[in-house]
Every structure is written in C-alpha cells, then in structure tokens.
Short mmCIF file of C-alpha atoms in Angstrom, two decimals:
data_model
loop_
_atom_site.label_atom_id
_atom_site.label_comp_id
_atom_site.label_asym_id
_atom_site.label_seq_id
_atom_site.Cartn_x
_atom_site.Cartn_y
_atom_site.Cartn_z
CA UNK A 1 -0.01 34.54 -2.88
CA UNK A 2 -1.68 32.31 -0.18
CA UNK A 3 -3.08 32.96 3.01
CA UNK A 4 -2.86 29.51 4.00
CA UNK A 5 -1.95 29.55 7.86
CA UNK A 6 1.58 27.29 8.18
CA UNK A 7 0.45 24.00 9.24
CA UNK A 8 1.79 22.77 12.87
CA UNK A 9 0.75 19.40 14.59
CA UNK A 10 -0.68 20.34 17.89
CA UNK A 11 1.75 19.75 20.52
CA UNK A 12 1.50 17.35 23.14
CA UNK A 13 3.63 15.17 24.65
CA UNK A 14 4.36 11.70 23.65
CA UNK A 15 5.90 8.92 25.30
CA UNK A 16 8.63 7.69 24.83
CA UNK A 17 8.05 3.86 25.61
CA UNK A 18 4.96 2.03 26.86
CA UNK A 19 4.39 1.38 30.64
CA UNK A 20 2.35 -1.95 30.18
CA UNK A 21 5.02 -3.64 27.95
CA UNK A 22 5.05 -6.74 28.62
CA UNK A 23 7.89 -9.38 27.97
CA UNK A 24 6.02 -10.99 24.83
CA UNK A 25 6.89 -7.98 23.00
CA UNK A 26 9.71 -7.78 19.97
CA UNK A 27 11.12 -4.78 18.26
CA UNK A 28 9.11 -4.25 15.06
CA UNK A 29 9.94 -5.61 11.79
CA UNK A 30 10.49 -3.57 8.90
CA UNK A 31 7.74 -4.56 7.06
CA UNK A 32 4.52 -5.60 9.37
CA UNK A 33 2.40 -8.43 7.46
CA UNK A 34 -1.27 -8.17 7.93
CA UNK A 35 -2.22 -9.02 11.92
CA UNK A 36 -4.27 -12.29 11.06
CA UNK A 37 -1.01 -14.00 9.00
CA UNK A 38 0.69 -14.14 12.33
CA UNK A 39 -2.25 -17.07 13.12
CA UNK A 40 -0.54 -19.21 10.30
CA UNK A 41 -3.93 -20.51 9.48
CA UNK A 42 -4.91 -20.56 6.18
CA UNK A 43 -8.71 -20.85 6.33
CA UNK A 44 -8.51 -17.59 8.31
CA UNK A 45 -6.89 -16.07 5.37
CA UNK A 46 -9.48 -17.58 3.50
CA UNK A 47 -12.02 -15.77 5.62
CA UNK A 48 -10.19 -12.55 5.55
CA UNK A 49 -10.32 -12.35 1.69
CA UNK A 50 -14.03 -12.92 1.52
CA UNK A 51 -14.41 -10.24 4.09
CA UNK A 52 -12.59 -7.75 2.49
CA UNK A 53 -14.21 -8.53 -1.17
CA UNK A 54 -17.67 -8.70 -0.07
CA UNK A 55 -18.00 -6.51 3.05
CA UNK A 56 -20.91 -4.10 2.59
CA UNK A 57 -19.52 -1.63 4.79
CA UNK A 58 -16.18 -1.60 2.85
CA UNK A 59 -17.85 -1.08 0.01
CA UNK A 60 -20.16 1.75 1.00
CA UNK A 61 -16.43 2.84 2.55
CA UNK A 62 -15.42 3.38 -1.13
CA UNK A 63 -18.20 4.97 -2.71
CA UNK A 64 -17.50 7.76 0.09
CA UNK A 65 -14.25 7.91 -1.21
CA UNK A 66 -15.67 7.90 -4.49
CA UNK A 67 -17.75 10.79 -3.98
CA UNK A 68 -14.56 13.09 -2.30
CA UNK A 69 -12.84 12.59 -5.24
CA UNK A 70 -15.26 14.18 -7.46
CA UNK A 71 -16.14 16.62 -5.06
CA UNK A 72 -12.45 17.85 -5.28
CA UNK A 73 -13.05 17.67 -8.59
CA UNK A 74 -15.23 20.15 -8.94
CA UNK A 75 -13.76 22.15 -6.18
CA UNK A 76 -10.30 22.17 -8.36
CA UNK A 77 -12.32 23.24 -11.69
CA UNK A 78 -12.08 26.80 -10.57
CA UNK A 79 -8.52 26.93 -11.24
CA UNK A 80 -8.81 26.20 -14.94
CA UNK A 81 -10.11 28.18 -18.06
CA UNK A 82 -13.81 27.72 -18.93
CA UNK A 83 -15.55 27.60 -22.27
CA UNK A 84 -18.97 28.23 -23.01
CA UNK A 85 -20.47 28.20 -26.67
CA UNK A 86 -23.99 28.70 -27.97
CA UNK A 87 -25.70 28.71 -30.95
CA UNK A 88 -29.11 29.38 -32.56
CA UNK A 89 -30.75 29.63 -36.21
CA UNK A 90 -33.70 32.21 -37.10
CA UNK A 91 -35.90 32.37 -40.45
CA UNK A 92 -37.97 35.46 -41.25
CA UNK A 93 -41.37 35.20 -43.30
CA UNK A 94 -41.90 37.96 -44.64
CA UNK A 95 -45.09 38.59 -47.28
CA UNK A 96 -43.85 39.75 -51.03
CA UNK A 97 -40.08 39.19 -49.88
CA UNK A 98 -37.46 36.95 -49.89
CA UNK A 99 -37.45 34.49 -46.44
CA UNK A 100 -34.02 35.16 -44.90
CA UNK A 101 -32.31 32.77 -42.05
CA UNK A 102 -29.67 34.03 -39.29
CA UNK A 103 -27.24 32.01 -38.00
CA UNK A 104 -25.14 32.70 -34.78
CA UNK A 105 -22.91 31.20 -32.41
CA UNK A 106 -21.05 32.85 -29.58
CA UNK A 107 -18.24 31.43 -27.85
CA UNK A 108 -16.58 32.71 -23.88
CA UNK A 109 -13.52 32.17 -22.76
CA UNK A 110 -13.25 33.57 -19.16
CA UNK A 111 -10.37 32.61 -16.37
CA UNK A 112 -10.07 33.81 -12.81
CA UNK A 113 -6.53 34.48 -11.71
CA UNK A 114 -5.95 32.85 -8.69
CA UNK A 115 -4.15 36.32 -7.16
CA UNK A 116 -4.80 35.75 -3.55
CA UNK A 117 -4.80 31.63 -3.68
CA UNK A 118 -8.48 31.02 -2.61
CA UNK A 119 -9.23 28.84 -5.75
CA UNK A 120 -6.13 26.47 -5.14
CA UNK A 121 -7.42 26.95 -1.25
CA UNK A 122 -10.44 25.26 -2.05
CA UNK A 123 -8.48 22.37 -4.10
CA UNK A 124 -6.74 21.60 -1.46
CA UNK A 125 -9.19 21.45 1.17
CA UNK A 126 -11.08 19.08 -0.96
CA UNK A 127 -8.09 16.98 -1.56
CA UNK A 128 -7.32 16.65 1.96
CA UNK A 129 -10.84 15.42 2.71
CA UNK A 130 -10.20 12.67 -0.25
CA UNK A 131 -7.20 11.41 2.06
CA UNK A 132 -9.54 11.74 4.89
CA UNK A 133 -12.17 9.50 3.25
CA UNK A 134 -9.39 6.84 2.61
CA UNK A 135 -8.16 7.12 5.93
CA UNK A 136 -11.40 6.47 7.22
CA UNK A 137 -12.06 3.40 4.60
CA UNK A 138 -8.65 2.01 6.25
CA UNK A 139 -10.26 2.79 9.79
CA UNK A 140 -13.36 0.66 8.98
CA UNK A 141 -11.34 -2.19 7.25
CA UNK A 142 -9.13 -2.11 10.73
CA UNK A 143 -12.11 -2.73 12.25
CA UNK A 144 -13.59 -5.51 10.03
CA UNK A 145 -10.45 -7.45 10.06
CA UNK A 146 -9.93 -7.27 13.50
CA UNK A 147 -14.17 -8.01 13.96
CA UNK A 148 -13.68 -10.76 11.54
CA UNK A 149 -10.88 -12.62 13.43
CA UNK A 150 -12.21 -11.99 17.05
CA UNK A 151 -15.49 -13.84 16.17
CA UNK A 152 -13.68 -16.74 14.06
CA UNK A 153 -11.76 -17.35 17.12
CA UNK A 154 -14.65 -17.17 19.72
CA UNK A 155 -16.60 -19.73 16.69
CA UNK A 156 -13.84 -22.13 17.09
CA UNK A 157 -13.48 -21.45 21.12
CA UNK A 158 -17.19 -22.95 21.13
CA UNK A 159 -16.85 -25.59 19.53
CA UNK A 160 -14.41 -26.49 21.51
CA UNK A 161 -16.04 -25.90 24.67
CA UNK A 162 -18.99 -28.05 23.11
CA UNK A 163 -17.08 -30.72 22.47
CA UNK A 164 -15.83 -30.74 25.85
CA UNK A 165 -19.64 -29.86 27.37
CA UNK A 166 -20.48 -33.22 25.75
CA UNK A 167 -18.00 -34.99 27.62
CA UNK A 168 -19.18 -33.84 30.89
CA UNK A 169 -22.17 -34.07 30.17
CA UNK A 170 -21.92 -38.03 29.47
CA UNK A 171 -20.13 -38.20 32.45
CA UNK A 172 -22.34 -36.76 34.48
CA UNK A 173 -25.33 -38.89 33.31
CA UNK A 174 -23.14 -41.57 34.08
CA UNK A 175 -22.63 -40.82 37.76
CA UNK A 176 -26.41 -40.01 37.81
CA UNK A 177 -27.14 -43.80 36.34
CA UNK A 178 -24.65 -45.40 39.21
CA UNK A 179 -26.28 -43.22 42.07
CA UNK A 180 -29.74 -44.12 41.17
CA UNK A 181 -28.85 -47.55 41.10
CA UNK A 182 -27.23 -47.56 44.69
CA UNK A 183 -30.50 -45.18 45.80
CA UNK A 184 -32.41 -48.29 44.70
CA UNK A 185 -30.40 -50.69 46.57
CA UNK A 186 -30.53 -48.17 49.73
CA UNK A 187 -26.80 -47.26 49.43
CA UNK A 188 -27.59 -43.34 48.89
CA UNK A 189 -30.24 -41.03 50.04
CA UNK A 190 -32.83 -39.26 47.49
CA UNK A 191 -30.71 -36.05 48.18
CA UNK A 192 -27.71 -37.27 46.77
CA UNK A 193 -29.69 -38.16 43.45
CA UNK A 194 -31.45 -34.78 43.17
CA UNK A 195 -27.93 -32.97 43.37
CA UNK A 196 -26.34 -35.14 40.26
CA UNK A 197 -29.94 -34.31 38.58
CA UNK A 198 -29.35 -30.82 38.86
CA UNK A 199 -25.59 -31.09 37.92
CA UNK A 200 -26.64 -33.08 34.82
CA UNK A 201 -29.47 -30.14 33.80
CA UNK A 202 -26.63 -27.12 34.68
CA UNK A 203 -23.95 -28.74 32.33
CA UNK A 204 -27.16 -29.79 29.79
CA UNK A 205 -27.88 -25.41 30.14
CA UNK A 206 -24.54 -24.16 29.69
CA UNK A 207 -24.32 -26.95 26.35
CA UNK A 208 -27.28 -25.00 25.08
CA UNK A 209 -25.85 -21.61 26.02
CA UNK A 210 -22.53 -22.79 24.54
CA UNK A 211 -24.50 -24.02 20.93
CA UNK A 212 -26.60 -20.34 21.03
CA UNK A 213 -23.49 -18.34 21.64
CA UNK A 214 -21.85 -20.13 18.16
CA UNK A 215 -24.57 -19.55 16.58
CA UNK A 216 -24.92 -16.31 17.17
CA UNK A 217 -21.62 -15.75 16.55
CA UNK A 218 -22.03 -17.69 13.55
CA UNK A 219 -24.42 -15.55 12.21
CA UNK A 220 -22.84 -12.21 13.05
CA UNK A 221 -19.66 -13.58 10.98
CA UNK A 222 -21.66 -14.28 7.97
CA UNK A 223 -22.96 -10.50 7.81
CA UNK A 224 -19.36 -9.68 8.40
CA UNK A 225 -18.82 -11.62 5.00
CA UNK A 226 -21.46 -9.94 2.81
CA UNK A 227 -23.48 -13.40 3.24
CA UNK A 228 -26.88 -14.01 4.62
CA UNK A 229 -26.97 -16.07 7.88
CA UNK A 230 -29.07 -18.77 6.69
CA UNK A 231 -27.02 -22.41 6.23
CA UNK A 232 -24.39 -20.14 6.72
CA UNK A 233 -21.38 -23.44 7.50
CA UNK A 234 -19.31 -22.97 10.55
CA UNK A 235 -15.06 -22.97 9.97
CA UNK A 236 -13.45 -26.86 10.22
CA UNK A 237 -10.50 -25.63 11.68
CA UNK A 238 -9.70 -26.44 15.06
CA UNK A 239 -8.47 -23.82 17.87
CA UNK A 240 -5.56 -25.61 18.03
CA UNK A 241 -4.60 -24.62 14.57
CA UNK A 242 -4.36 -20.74 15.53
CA UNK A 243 -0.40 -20.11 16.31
CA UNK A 244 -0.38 -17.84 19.34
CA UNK A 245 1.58 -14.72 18.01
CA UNK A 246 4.02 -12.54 19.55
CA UNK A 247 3.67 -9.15 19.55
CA UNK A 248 5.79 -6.42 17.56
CA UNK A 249 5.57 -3.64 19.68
CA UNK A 250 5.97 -0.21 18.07
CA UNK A 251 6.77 2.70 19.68
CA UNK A 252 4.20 5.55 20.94
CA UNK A 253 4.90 7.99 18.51
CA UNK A 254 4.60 5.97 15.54
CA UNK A 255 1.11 5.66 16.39
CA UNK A 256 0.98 9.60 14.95
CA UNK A 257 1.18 7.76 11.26
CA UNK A 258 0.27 3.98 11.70
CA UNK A 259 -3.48 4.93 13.08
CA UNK A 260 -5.51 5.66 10.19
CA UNK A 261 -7.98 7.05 12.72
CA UNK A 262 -5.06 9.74 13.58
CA UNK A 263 -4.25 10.28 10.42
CA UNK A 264 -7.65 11.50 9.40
CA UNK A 265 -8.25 13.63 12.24
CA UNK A 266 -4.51 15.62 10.84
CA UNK A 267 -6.15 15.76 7.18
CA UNK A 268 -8.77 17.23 8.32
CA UNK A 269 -7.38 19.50 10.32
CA UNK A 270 -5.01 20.38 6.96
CA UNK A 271 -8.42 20.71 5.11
CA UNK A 272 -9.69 23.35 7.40
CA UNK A 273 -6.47 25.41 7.62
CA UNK A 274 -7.40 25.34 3.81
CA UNK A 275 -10.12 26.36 4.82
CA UNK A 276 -8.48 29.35 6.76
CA UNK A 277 -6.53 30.36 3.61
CA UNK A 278 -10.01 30.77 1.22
CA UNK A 279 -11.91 32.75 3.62
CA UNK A 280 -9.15 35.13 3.95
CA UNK A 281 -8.93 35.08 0.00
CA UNK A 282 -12.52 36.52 0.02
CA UNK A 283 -11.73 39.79 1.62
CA UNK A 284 -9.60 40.90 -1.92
CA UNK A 285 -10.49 41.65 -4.90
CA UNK A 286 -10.69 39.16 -7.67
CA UNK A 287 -9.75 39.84 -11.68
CA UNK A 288 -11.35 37.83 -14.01
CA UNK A 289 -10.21 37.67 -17.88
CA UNK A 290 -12.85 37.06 -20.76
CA UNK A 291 -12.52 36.51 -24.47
CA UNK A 292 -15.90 36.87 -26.40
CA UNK A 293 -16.43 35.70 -30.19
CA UNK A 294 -19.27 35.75 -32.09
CA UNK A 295 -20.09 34.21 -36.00
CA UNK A 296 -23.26 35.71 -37.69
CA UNK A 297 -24.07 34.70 -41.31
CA UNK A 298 -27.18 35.63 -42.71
CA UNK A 299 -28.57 34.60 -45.79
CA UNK A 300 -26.36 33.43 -48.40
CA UNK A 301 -23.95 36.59 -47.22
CA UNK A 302 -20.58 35.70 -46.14
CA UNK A 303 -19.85 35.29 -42.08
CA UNK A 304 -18.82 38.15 -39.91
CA UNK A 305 -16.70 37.31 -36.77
CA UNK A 306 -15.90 39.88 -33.86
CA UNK A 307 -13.65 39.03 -31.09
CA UNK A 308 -13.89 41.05 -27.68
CA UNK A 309 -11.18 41.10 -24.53
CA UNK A 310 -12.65 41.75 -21.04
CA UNK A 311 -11.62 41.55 -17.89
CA UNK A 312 -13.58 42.50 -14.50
CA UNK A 313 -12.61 43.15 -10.86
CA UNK A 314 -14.60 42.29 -8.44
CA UNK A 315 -13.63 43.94 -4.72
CA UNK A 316 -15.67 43.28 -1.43
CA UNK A 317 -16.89 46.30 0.45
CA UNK A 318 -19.78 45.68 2.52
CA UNK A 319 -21.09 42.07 2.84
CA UNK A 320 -23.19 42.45 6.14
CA UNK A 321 -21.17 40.50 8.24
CA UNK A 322 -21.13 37.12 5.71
CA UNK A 323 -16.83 37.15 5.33
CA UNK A 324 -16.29 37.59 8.71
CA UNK A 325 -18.61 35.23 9.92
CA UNK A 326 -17.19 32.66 7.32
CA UNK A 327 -13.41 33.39 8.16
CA UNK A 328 -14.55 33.02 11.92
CA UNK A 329 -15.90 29.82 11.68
CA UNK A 330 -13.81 28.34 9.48
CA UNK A 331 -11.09 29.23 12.49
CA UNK A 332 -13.30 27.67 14.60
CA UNK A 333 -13.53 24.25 13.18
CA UNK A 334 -9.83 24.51 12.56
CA UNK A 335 -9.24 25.12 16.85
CA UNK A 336 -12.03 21.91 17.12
CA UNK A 337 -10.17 20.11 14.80
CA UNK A 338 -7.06 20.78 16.48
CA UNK A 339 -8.37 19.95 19.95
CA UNK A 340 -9.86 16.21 18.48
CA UNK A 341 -6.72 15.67 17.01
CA UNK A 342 -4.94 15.63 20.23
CA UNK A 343 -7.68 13.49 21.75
CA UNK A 344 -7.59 10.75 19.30
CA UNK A 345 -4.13 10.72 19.79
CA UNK A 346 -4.45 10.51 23.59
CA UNK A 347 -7.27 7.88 23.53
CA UNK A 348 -4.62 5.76 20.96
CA UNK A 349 -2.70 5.90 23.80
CA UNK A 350 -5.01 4.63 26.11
CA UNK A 351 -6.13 1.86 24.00
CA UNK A 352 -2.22 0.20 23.05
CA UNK A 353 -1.71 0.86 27.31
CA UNK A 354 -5.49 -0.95 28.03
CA UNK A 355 -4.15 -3.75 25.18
CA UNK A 356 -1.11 -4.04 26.47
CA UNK A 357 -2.38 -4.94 30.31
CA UNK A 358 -4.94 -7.21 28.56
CA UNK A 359 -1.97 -9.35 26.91
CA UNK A 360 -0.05 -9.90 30.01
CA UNK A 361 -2.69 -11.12 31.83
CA UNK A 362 -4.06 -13.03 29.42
CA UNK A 363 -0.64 -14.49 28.73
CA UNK A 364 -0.91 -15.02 32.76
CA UNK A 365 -4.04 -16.64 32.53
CA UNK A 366 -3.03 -19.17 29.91
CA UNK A 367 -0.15 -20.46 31.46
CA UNK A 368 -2.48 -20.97 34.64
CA UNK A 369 -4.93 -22.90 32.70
CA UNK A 370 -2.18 -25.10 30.81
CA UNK A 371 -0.48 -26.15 34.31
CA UNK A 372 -4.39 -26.60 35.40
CA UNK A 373 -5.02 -28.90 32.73
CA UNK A 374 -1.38 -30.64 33.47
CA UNK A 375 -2.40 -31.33 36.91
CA UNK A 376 -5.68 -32.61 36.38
CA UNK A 377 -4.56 -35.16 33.71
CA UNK A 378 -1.90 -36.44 35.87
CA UNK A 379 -4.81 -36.69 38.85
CA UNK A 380 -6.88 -38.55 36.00
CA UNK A 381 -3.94 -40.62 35.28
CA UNK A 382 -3.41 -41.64 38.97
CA UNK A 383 -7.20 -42.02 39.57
CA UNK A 384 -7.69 -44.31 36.38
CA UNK A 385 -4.62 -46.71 37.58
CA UNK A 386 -6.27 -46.56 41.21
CA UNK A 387 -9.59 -47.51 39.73
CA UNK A 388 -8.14 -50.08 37.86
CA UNK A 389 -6.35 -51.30 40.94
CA UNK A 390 -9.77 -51.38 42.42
CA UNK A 391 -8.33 -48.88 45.34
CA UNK A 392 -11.27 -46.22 44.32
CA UNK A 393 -14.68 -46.50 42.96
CA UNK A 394 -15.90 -45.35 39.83
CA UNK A 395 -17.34 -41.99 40.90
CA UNK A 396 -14.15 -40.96 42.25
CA UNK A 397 -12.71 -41.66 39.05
CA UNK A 398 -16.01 -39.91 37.16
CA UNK A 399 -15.31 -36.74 39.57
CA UNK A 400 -11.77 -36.87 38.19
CA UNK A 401 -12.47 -36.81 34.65
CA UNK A 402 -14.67 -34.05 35.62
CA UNK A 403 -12.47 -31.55 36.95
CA UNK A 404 -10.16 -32.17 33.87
CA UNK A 405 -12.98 -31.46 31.63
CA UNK A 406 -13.66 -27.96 33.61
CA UNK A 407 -9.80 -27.52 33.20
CA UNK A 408 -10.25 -28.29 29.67
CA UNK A 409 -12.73 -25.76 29.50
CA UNK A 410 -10.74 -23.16 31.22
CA UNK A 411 -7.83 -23.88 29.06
CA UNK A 412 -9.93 -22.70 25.90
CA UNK A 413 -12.02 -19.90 27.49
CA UNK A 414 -8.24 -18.41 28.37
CA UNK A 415 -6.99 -19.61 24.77
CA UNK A 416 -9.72 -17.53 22.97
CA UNK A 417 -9.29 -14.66 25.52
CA UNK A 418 -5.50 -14.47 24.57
CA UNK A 419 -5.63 -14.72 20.56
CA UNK A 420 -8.35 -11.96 21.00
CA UNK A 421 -6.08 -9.89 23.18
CA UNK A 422 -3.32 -10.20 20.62
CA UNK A 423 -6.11 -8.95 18.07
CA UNK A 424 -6.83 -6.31 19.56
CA UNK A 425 -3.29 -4.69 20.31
CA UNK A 426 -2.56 -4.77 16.76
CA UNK A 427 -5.70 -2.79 16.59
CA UNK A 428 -4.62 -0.54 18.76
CA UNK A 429 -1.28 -0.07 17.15
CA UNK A 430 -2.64 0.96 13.82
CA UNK A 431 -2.11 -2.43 11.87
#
C-alpha cells in the first residue's frame, strides 16, 4: 500500500505567447546549443570551459549533490534485509581442573515489511531531493555561464572604450596646445583655455574610470575561473569578434521544464508529498521478521547450532501528539512548497517579459548608435576635405573627430548593452 497523496502541479495559468516579443525572435530549434556558441567566438568557449572545470562554486555544487545521494542512500537501506553477526571467545582458569575455552557467534537476520509504504516513502523523498540538488547545480552553472559571458563582454566593451578614450584624449590635448598658442598671441581669452583644460582632465577621469572598471571586471572574471586575480591577463579578442545572436524564443510553458530553478521547486514539492505518504505510514502498525542463529563450541566438544524465527508488531497508540504534529507539518511544507512553486514560475515569467523589453530596446539603441556613428564619419569626412581645402580651421576639424569619437563610444556602450541583453534572455528561458 502507499499513502502517497497523487501528485498534481499547482494550477495556474500560463500564457500562451509572450507580450514583449520582439521581431528578433525565431521559433526554437530542436536542439538548443549552449547560449555563448551563438557568439561564434572561440576564446569565449575557451573561457567557458575553464569556468566550468575550475569554478569553486560548481564544485561545492557537486559535493551537495554528492552528499543527497548518500543521504538517499541511507534513507533507501530500510527497505532491504539487514545482517548483524557477533562473536566472542572465553577461557576459564580454574585451580586442579582442566582450563576450558567457549566460543560463540550469533548471527540476525531481521526485515521490515514495507506494509503501509513508509520505508519506500522515505526513498523516494530522498531521491527527489538528489534531483533537486542537480537541479540546483544546473541553476548555479546557469548562472556562472551567463556571469562569465556578461563580464567577458563588458572586459572587451572597455577596452574598447579605452582605446577610443585615448583618442579623445590626444585630441583634446591637441586643441588645448593650439588655444594656448593663440591665448599667447592674444587671439583667445584665458576662459577659453581653462574650458579645454577641464575638457582634457574630464576625458583624462573617465580614461581612469574606464581602466578601473576593466580591472575590476578583470578581477571578478578571474574568481569566476577558479584563478586568483593577480597577473590575471585580460582576453585579446576584440568586441567586434562577438556575432550578435538572434534569439530562439520558446514558448511560456516550456519554461515549466527548461528552468532548472522550476524544476527544483516541483522535486521538492514531490519530495514532501513523500513526505505526506511516511507520516501517514506511522499511524499503522509495522511487522518486522527476524531469524536468530547461534554456534557455541566449547572445548574440544563438537559445535551446537540453534536457529530461531521471530517476528514483532509494533502498533502506535498514544504518542503525545508527535504523529500528528509530524503528519501536520509535513502537509505544511508540502502547501509552502506548492505556493513557491507557483511563484518561481510567475517570477520566470517576469524575467523572459523584463528580457524580452530589454532586447528590443537594446536592439533600438544599437541601430541608433550605428546611424550615429554613420553620420559623424561622413561629418568627419566633409570636415577633413574642408580643412584640407583650407575652408575651416583645425579646431573645427578637432571638434569633428570629437563627436565621432563620443559616437564611437556610444556605439560600444550600446554594443555591450545588447550582447548582455541577449545573455540574459537565454537566462531567463532556462538555457
């Protein structure tokens, strides 16, 4: 028998598309590579190797799983025979007489029948928290991966946006060379010199922010690796390198089985309608069945064996309150369970909707910044033949190259923002 209640997934109702789908989506392929393949950059893959082979986390991750499996191993033992044996040797000294040793050994063979299924209640319980511990390891490496290719990204966005910091930077000390010559030859006022001064130091604060932020970054990357910070090398690739995905869009209620999160809320929630089923067990009786042997030799004598059969029956009839208690809480944790369940499942929601609005207008934002850029190369373009010309002077060509820089700048802040977007929807979506 079991007392098991039936297991039903808590109803609530799921969409049937997304609202925030935008049209960068595809219909899902039948077989969804890892997220960070869709970069087509092999030193990320590189990088996501070493993270998953030397992350600390991950590996803590799998001692937990480690230690469910052998706690459902003991929690299943119940369900087989045991054996016990002992043995012991005695010697009597005895004045005038003979010395005379004893030996003895005693062997139990004892089984529970499992009448009222609490035993194999208590295996599965425990087996369901096993799938819960690997559904949590798969949780965590989720989040690693998805950690791991955020801050490569952002690594290589900086150095980007350091490379073009430099180049505004030498502009700008450029500009502040040809006003302070004209300031000396009473073409400019002091005030236009102190305003190039404090352009130069603002683009000379946000290089230094820029060169922090990496390193930061840096370092926070190697600890995602398993590696101490120190002369920890930066990636060589360039941002350029990253392919800008498109999304396979799945629909809502596959989320119920591609979220490992989700998934080990429900195995849980099986474990404690386990649960259920042993603390209703408790309230029957239980019939256990023994086999005792015994061997005694003594002396020289020949051995004398005995064999007994047993069995006892154990019923419940007063326990103070203790199975009640248990079979109420147990039910209680199961209705928590139940309850978390359906908000994990909800917040799932919320987080592919949230990722889904953070695509499009990323995907908004880049095309901005790449007609940005556009433009302000063809106003370099015009400036430079102007210049050349001798039409304009070489601070309106120097402002120019400015603004394109800026536009550069833009370009790669939106860049980084977008591959991170795309990052985090296929966190969102389980994979």
């Amino acid at each position: 028998c079991s007392l098991t209640p039936k297991y039903l997934r808590p109803q609530m109702d799921i969409p049937e598309d997304w609202s925030a789908a935008s049209n960068t989506t595809q219909p899902p392929q039948q077989e969804e590579p890892p997220f960070w393949r869709a970069f087509e950059n092999e030193d990320l893959n590189r990088v996501m190797e070493v993270a998953l082979a030397r992350n600390l986390d991950l590996q803590a991750a799998l001692y937990r799983v480690e230690q469910a499996r052998a706690q459902a191993k003991v929690a299943s033992a119940p369900l087989w025979p045991s054996l016990d044996a002992s043995g012991g040797v005695s010697q009597n000294y005895q004045e005038s007489a003979n010395n005379t040793s004893r030996w003895q050994g005693f062997a139990t063979l004892s089984y529970e029948l499992d009448l009222w299924g609490k035993n194999r209640s208590q295996a599965e319980a425990a087996n369901y928290r096993v799938e819960a511990s690997q559904y949590d390891r798969e949780a965590l490496r989720l989040i690693i991966t998805t950690d791991t290719a955020v801050l490569y990204t952002q690594i290589l966005g900086f150095t980007e946006r350091i490379r073009v910091g430099e180049t505004n930077l030498r502009n700008a000390e450029e500009v502040l060379r040809i006003i302070t010559a004209r300031y000396r030859e009473g073409g400019v006022s002091a005030l236009e010199v102190s305003q190039q001064k404090v352009a130069v130091n603002n683009i000379r604060a946000a290089l230094t922010s820029f060169i922090a932020q990496r390193t930061t970054t840096l370092n926070a990357l190697a600890i995602l690796l398993g590696r101490a910070p120190q002369h920890f090398e930066s990636p060589q690739a360039e941002l350029s390198s990253l392919r800008t995905p498109v999304v396979n869009l799945t629909p809502p209620a596959s989320l119920l089985t591609a979220r490992p999160d989700i998934r080990s809320t429900e195995a849980g929630l099986l474990a404690a309608d386990a649960d259920i089923g042993a603390a209703r067990a408790a309230f029957f009786p239980s019939l256990r069945l023994g086999i005792d042997a015994s061997l005694v030799a003594t002396g020289f004598n020949p051995a004398t064996a005995a064999l007994s059969l047993a069995s006892d029956v154990l019923a419940p009839i007063f326990s103070g309150g203790r199975l009640e208690g248990n079979l109420e809480n147990v039910t209680a944790r199961q209705k928590e369970l139940a309850t978390q369940y359906q908000q994990t499942v909800l917040t799932a929601f919320r987080e592919v909707e949230d990722a889904l609005a953070a695509r499009k207008n990323t995907d908004d934002q880049a095309v901005l910044s790449s007609e940005s850029v556009q433009e302000a190369r063809n106003a370099y373009t015009i400036a430079k033949a102007r210049f050349d010309a001798g039409s304009i002077d070489y601070l309106t060509l120097l402002e120019t190259q400015r603004s394109l820089s800026q536009a550069e700048d833009d370009q790669i802040v939106a860049t980084v923002a977008q591959l991170e977007a795309f990052v985090q929807l296929r966190k969102a979506l389980g994979s």
